[in-house]
Short mmCIF file of C-alpha atoms in Angstrom, two decimals:
data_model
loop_
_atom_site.label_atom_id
_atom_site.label_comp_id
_atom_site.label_asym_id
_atom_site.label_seq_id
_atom_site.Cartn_x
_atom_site.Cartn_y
_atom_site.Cartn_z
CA UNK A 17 108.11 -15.92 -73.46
CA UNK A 18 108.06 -15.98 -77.14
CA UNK A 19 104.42 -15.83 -77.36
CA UNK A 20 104.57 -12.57 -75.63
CA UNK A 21 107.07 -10.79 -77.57
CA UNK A 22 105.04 -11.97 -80.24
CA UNK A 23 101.71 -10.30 -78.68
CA UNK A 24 104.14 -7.35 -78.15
CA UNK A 25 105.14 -7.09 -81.54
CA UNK A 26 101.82 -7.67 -83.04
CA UNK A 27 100.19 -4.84 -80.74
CA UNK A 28 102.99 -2.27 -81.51
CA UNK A 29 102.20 -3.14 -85.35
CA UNK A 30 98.60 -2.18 -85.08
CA UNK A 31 99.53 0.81 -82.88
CA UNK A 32 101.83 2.18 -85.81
CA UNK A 33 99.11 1.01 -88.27
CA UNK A 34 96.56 3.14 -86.87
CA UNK A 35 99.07 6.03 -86.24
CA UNK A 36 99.85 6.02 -89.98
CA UNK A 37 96.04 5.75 -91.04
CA UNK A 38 95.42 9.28 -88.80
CA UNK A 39 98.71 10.86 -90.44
CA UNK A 40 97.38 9.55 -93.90
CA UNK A 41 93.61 11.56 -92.92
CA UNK A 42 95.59 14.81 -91.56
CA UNK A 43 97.34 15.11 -94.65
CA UNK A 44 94.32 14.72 -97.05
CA UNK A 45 92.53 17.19 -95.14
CA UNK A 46 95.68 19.49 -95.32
CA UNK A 47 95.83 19.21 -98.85
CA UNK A 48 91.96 19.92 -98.93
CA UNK A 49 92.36 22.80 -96.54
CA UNK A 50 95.53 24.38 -98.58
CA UNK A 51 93.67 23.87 -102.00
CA UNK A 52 90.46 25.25 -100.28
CA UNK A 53 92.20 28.38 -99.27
CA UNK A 54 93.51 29.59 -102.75
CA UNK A 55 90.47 29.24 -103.91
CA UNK A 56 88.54 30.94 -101.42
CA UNK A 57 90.77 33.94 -102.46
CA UNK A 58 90.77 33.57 -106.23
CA UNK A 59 88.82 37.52 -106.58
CA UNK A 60 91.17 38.81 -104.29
CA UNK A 61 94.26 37.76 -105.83
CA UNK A 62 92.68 38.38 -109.18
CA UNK A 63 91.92 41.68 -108.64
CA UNK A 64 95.73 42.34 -106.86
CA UNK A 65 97.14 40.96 -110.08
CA UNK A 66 95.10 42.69 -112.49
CA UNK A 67 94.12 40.15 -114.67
CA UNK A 68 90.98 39.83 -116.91
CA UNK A 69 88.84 36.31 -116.57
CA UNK A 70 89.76 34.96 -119.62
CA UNK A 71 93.96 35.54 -118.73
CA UNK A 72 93.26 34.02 -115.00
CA UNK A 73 91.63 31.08 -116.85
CA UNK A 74 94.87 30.77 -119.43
CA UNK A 75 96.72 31.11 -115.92
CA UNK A 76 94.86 28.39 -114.34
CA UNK A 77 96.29 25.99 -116.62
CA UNK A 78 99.88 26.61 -115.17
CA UNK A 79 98.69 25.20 -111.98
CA UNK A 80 97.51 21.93 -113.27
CA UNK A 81 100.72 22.04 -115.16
CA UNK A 82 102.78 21.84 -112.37
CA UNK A 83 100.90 19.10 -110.87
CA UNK A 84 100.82 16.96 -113.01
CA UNK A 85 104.63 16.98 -114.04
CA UNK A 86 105.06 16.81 -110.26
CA UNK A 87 102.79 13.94 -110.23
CA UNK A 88 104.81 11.91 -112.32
CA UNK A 89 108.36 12.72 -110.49
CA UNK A 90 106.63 11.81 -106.78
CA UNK A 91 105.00 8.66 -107.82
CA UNK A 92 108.82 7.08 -108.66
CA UNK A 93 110.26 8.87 -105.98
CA UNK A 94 108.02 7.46 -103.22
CA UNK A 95 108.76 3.82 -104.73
CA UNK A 96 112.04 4.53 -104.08
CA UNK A 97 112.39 6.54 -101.08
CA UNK A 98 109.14 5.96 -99.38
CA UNK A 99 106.44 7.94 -98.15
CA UNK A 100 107.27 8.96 -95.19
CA UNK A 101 110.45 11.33 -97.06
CA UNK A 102 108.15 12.30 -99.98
CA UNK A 103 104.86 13.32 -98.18
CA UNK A 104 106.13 15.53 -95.60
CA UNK A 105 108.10 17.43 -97.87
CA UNK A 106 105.32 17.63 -100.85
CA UNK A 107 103.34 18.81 -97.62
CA UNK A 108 105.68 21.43 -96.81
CA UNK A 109 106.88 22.77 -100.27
CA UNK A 110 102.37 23.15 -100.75
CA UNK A 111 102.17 24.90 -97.74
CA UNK A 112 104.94 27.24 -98.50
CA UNK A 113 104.09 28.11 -101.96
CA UNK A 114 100.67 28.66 -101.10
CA UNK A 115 101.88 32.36 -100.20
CA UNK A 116 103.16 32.75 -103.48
CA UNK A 117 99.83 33.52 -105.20
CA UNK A 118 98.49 36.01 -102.62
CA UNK A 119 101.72 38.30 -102.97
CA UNK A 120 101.70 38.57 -107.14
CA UNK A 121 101.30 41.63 -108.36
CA UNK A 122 100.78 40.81 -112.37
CA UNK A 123 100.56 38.10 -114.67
CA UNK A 124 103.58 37.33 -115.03
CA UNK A 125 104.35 36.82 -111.21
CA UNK A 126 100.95 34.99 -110.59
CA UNK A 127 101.53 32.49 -113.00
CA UNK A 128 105.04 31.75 -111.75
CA UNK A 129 103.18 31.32 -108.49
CA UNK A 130 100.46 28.70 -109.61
CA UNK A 131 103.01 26.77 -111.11
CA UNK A 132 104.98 26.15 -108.24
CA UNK A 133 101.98 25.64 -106.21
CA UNK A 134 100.70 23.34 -108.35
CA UNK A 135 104.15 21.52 -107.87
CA UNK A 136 103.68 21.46 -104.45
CA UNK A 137 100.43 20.10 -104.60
CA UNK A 138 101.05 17.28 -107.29
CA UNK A 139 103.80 15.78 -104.91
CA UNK A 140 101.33 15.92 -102.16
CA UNK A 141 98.69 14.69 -103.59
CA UNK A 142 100.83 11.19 -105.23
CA UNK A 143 102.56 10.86 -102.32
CA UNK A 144 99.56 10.41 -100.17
CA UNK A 145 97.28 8.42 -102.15
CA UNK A 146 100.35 6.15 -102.35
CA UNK A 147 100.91 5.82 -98.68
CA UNK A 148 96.90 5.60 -98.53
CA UNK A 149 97.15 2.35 -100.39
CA UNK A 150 100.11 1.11 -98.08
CA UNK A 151 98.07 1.91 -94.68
CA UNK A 152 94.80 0.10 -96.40
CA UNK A 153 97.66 -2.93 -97.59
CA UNK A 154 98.14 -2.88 -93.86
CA UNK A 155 94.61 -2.83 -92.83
CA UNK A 156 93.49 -5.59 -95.40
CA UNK A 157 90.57 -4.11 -95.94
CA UNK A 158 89.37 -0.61 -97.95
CA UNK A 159 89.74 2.62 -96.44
CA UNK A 160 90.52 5.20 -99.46
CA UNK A 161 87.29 6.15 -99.83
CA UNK A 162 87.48 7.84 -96.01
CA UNK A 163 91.01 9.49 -97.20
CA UNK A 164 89.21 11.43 -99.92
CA UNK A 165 85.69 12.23 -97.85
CA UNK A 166 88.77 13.98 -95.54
CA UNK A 167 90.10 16.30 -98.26
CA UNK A 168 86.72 17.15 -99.37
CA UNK A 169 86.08 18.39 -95.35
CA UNK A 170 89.75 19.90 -95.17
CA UNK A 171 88.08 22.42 -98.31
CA UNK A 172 84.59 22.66 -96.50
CA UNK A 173 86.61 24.04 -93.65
CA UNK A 174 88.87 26.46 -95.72
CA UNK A 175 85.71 28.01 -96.96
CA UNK A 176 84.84 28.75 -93.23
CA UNK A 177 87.77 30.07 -92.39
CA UNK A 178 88.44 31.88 -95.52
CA UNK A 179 84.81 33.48 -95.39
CA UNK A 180 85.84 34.86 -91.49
CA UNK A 181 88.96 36.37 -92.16
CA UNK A 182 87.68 38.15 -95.19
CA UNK A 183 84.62 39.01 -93.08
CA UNK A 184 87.69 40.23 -90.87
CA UNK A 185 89.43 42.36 -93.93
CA UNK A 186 92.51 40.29 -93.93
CA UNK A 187 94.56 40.37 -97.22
CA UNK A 188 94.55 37.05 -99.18
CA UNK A 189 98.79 37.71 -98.38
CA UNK A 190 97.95 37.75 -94.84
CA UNK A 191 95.57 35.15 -94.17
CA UNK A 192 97.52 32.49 -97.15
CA UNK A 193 100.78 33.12 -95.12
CA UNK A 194 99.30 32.12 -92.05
CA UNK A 195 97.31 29.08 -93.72
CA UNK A 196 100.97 28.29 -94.90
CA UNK A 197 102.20 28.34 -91.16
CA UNK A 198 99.52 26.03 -89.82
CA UNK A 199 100.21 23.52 -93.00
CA UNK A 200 104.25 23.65 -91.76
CA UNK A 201 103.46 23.08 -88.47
CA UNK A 202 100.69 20.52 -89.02
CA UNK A 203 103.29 18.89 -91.86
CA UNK A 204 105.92 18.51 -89.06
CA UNK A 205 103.26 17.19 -86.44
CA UNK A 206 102.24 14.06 -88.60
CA UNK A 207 105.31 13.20 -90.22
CA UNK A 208 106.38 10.70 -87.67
CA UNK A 209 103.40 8.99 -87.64
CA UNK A 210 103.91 7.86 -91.57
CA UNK A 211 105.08 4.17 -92.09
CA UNK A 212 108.58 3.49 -93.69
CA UNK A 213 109.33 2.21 -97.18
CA UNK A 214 107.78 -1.25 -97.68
CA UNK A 215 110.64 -3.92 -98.20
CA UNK A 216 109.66 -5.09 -101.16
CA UNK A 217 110.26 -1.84 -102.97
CA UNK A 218 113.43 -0.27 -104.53
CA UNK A 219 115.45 1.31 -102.30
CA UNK A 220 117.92 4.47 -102.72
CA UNK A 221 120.62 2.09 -103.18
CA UNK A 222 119.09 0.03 -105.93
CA UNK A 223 121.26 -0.98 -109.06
CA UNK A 224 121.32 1.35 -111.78
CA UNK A 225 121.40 -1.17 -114.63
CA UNK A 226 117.70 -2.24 -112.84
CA UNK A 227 115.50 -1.96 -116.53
CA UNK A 228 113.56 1.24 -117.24
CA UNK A 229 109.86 0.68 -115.96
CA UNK A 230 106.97 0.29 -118.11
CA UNK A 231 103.81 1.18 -117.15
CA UNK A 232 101.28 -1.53 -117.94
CA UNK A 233 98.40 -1.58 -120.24
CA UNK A 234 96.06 -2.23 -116.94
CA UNK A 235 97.38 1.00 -115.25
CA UNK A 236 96.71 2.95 -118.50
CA UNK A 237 92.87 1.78 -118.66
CA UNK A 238 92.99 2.72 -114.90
CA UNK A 239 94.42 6.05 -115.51
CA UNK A 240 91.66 6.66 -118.90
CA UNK A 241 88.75 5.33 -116.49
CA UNK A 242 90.16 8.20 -114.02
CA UNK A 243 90.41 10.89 -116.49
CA UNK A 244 86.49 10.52 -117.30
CA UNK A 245 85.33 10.23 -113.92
CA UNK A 246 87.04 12.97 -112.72
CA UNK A 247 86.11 14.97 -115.44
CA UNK A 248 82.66 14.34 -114.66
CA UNK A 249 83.48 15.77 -111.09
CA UNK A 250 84.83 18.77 -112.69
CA UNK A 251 81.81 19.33 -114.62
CA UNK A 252 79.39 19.26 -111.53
CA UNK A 253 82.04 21.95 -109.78
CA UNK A 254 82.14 24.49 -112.35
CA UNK A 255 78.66 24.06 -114.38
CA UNK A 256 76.43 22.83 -112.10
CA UNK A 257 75.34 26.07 -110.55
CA UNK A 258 75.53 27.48 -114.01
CA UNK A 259 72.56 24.69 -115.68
CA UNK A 260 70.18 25.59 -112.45
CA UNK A 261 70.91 29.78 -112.59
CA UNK A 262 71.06 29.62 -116.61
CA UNK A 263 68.90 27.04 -118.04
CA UNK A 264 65.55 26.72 -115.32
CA UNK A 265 66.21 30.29 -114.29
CA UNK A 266 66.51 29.60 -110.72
CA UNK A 267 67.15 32.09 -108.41
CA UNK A 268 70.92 32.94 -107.47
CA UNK A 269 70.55 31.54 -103.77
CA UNK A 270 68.57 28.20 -105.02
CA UNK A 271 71.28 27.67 -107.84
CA UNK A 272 73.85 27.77 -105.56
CA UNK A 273 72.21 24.96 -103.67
CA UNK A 274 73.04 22.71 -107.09
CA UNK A 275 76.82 22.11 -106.35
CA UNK A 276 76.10 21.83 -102.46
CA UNK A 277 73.94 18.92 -103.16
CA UNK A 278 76.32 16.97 -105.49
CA UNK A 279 79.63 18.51 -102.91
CA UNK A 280 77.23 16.96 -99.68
CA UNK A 281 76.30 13.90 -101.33
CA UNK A 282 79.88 13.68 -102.81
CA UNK A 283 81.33 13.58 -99.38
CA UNK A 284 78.80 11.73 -97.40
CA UNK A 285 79.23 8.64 -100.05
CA UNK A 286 83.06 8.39 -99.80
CA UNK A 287 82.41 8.31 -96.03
CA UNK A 288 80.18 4.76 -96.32
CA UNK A 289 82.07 4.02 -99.92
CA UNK A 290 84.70 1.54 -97.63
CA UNK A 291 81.80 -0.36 -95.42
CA UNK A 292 80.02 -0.69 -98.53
CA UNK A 293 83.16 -1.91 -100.82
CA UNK A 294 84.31 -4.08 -97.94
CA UNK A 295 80.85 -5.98 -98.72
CA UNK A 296 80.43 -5.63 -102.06
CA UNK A 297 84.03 -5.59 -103.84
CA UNK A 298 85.70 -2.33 -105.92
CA UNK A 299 83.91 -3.63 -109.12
CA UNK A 300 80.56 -3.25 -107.69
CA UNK A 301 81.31 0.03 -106.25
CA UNK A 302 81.97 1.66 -109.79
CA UNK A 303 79.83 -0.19 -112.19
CA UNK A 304 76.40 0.89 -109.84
CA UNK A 305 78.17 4.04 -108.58
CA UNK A 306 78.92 5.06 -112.15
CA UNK A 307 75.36 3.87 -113.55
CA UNK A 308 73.83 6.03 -110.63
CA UNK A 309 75.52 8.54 -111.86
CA UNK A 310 74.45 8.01 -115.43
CA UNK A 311 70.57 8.60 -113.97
CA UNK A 312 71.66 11.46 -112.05
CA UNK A 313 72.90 13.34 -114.23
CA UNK A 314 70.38 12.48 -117.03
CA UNK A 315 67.63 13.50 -114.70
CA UNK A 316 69.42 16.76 -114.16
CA UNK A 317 70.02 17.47 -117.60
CA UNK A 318 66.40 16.40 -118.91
CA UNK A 319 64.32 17.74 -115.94
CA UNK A 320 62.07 20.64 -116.69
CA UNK A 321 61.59 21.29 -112.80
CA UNK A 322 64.58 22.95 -110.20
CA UNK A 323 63.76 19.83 -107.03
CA UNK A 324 64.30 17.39 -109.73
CA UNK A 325 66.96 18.64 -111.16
CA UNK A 326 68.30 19.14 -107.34
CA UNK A 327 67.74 15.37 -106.90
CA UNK A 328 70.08 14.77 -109.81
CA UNK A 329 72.82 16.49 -108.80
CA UNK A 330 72.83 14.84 -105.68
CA UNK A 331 72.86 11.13 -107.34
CA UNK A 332 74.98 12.73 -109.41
CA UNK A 333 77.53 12.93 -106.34
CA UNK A 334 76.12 10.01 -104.45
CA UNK A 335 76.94 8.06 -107.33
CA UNK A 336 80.65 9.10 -108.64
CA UNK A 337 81.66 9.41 -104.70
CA UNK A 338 83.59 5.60 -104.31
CA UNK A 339 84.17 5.41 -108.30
CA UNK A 340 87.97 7.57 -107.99
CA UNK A 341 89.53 6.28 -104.64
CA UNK A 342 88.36 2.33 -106.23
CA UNK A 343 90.56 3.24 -109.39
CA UNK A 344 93.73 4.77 -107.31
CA UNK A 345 93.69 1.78 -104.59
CA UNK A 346 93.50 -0.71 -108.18
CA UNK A 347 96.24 1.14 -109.27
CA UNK A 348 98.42 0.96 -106.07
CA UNK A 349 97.86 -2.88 -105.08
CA UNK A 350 98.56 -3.86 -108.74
CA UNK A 351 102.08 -3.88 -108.18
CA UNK A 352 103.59 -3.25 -104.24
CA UNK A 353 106.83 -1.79 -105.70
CA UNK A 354 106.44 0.60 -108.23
CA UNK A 355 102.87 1.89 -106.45
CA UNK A 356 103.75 5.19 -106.57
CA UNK A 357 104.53 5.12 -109.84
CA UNK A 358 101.07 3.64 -110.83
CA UNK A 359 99.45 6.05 -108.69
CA UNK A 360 100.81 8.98 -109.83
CA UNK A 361 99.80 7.75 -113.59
CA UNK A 362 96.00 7.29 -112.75
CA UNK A 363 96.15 10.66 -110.46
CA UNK A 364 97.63 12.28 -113.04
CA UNK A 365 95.23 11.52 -116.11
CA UNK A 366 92.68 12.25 -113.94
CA UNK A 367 93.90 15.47 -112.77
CA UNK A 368 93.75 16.39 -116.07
CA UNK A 369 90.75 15.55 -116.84
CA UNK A 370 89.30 17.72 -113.55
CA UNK A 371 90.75 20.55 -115.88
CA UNK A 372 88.94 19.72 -118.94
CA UNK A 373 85.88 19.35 -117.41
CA UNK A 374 84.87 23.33 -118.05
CA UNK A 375 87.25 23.27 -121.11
CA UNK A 376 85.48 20.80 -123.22
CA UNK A 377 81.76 21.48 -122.01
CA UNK A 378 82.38 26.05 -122.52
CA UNK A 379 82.79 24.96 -126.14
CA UNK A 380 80.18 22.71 -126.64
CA UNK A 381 77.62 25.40 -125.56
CA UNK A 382 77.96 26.86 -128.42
CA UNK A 383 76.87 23.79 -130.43
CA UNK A 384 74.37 22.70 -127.73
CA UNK A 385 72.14 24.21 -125.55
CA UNK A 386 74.14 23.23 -121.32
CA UNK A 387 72.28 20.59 -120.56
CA UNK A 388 72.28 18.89 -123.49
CA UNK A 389 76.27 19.12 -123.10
CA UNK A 390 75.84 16.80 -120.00
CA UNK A 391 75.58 13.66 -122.25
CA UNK A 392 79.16 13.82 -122.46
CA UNK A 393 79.53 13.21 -119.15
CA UNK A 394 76.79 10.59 -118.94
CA UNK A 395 78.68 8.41 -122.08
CA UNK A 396 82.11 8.18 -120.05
CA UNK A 397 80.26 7.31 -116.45
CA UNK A 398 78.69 4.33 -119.02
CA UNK A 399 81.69 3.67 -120.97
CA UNK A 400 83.05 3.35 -116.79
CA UNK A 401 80.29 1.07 -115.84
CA UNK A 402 80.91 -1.10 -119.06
CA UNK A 403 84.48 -1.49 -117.78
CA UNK A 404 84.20 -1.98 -114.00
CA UNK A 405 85.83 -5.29 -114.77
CA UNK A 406 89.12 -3.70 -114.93
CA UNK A 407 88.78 -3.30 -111.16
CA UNK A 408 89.69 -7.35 -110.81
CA UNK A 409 92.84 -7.83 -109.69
CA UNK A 410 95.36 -9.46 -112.27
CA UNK A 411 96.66 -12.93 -111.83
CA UNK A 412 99.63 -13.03 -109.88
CA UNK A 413 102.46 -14.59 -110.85
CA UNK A 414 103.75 -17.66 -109.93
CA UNK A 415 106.65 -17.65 -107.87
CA UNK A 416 109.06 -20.83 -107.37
CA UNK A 417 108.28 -22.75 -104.06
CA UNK A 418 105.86 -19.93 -102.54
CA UNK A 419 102.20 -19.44 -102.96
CA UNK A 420 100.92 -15.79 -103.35
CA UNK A 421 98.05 -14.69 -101.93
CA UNK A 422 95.88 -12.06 -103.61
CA UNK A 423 95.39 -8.86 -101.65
CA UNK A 424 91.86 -8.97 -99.28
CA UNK A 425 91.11 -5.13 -100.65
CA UNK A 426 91.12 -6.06 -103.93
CA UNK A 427 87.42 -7.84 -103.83
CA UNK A 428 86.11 -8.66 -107.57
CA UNK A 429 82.94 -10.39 -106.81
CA UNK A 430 79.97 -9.26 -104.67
CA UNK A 431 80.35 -12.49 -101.71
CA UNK A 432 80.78 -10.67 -98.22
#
């Protein structure tokens, strides 16, 4: 009898497990699909709010504003309240504010707008990637890298949908508030799905005299390791088509096909990055992902020919695709209860450092011919390489009377 409550129990674990691991992909694609849709609309709403580039750009940096205070408030508040409060409503409060942008009028209104959307999206976007790690704690082995190939296909589809309702003449008003309808309803859908608070985190009713936390050193390397990477990813999106259309004088239609090399190579890598990991271990994953990307984008940057250049884009991608979703699951399975918090320090720096991307290489051209600005990104993808290490997983500590085991994601060696 006991034995079959226990088969019971065990089968309605994995049932919720893999419940959880679809709401965890339906939210990453949401947040993809959301994101996707402003910026499918960026002329549009540019145009309606009469700003010049250069003031949209200065705008711009409201939104990452937002997120990344956001980021930090989520990442505590999931540790203590638990995922499946904080994602649903960073999932709503994105999908609502995603109207915002398409119904400003001036400046002033538009950048109100971004920053509340990029609220909304900086508690989504924590919030996730810290219930991410808790469904691949669950699964014992890595599946981040799947999470993030999702939002990247939640965008893909925004530009196809985005493309036919323009194609249709809808208003970026009309067709956000209805994107914002679907992301409600499809926020409500999943929500049940998500699993609980794990016990070993603070709960609501915690003590208040419980000391302030302190984020450690390892997080912080984590977080620095992020911010490079991702600003390498920020480079390929805005410059890439840009060093094809500019520097080999490619035509407008083969430029294009620059960032839809590294996007398509991006994406298909984080969809093998968690068989692969699962074989090889997290540090192998970013010290040969990262040197890959070192050739790639060298290649790019030195070649005097578009098809090679083409080719280096797309190692480029291949390369950096399981570096970022390696360095969040670190950060989250360093510590079980404050894993929000963690997360929502690596997310964070490298959220930022998505937004410096164009910000630090625009200047540089004016040193530097474009491609010879790509070096930058090639030093931090070998400064990452040089400190895959960081991926081990500390030492835990001992605790009286009980072994601990160390996590079965957290692989620091390449034995299968």
């Amino acid at each position: 009898m006991e034995s079959t409550e226990s088969m019971e129990s065990a089968e309605s674990a994995a049932s919720s497990l893999r419940a959880a691991r679809l709401a965890t992909f339906t939210y990453f694609a949401l947040n993809g699909f959301l994101m996707g849709m402003w910026i499918v609309h960026i002329p549009g709403i540019e145009h309606r709010a009469g700003t010049g580039h250069a003031l949209f750009g200065w705008l711009l940096l409201l939104l990452g504003a937002g997120a990344f205070a956001a980021m930090q408030v989520a990442g505590p508040l999931t540790d203590r309240f638990g995922a499946r409060v904080v994602v649903p409503l960073g999932a709503a409060l994105c999908s609502a504010t995603l109207i915002l942008p398409g119904l400003a009028t001036n400046a002033w209104t538009l950048g109100a707008a971004l920053l509340v959307l990029g609220v909304g999206n900086g508690c989504l976007d924590v919030s996730m990637n810290a219930h991410a790690v808790q469904v691949e704690r669950g699964y014992g082995r890595p599946v981040m890298s799947a999470f993030h190939a999702t939002y990247s296909l939640g965008g893909v589809l925004a530009s196809l949908v985005g493309a036919r309702t323009l194609g249709w003449g809808w208003s970026p008003a009309a067709t956000l508030t209805a994107a914002a309808a679907l992301g409600l309803a499809v926020t409500a859908a999943a929500s049940r799905a998500l699993l609980g608070r794990p016990a070993t985190a603070p709960g609501p009713d915690a003590p208040a005299a419980k000391p302030r936390y302190r984020t450690p050193r390892r997080i912080w390397a984590l977080a620095a390791l992020a911010l490079m990477i991702m600003l390498c990813e920020g480079v390929a999106n805005d410059w890439s088509v840009l060093h094809l259309r500019n520097v080999l004088d490619a035509p407008a239609a083969t430029a294009a096909l620059a960032f839809g090399a590294f996007a398509t190579a991006m994406t298909t890598g984080r969809l093998l990055a968690d068989r692969v990991a699962a074989r090889v271990g997290p540090v192998a994953i970013l010290r040969y992902g990262a040197s890959a990307a070192a050739l790639g984008m060298t290649a790019a940057a030195l070649s005097p020919w578009i098809p090679l250049a083409l080719l280096g884009w797309t190692v480029f991608g291949a390369g950096l695709s399981g570096c970022v979703p390696q360095l969040f699951s670190a950060a989250g399975h360093t510590d079980q209860s404050t894993a929000g918090a963690n997360v929502s320090r690596v997310a964070g720096l490298g959220y930022l450092g998505m937004l410096a991307g164009p910000a630090v290489i625009g200047p540089l051209t004016r040193l530097v011919p474009l491609n010879f600005t790509f070096f930058l990104p090639v030093a931090f993808c070998v400064i990452a390489a040089c400190a895959a290490g960081i991926l081990r997983p500390p030492a835990p500590e001992p605790r009286p009377g009980k072994a601990v085991a160390p996590v079965g994601v957290q692989r620091s060696d390449g034995a299968p």
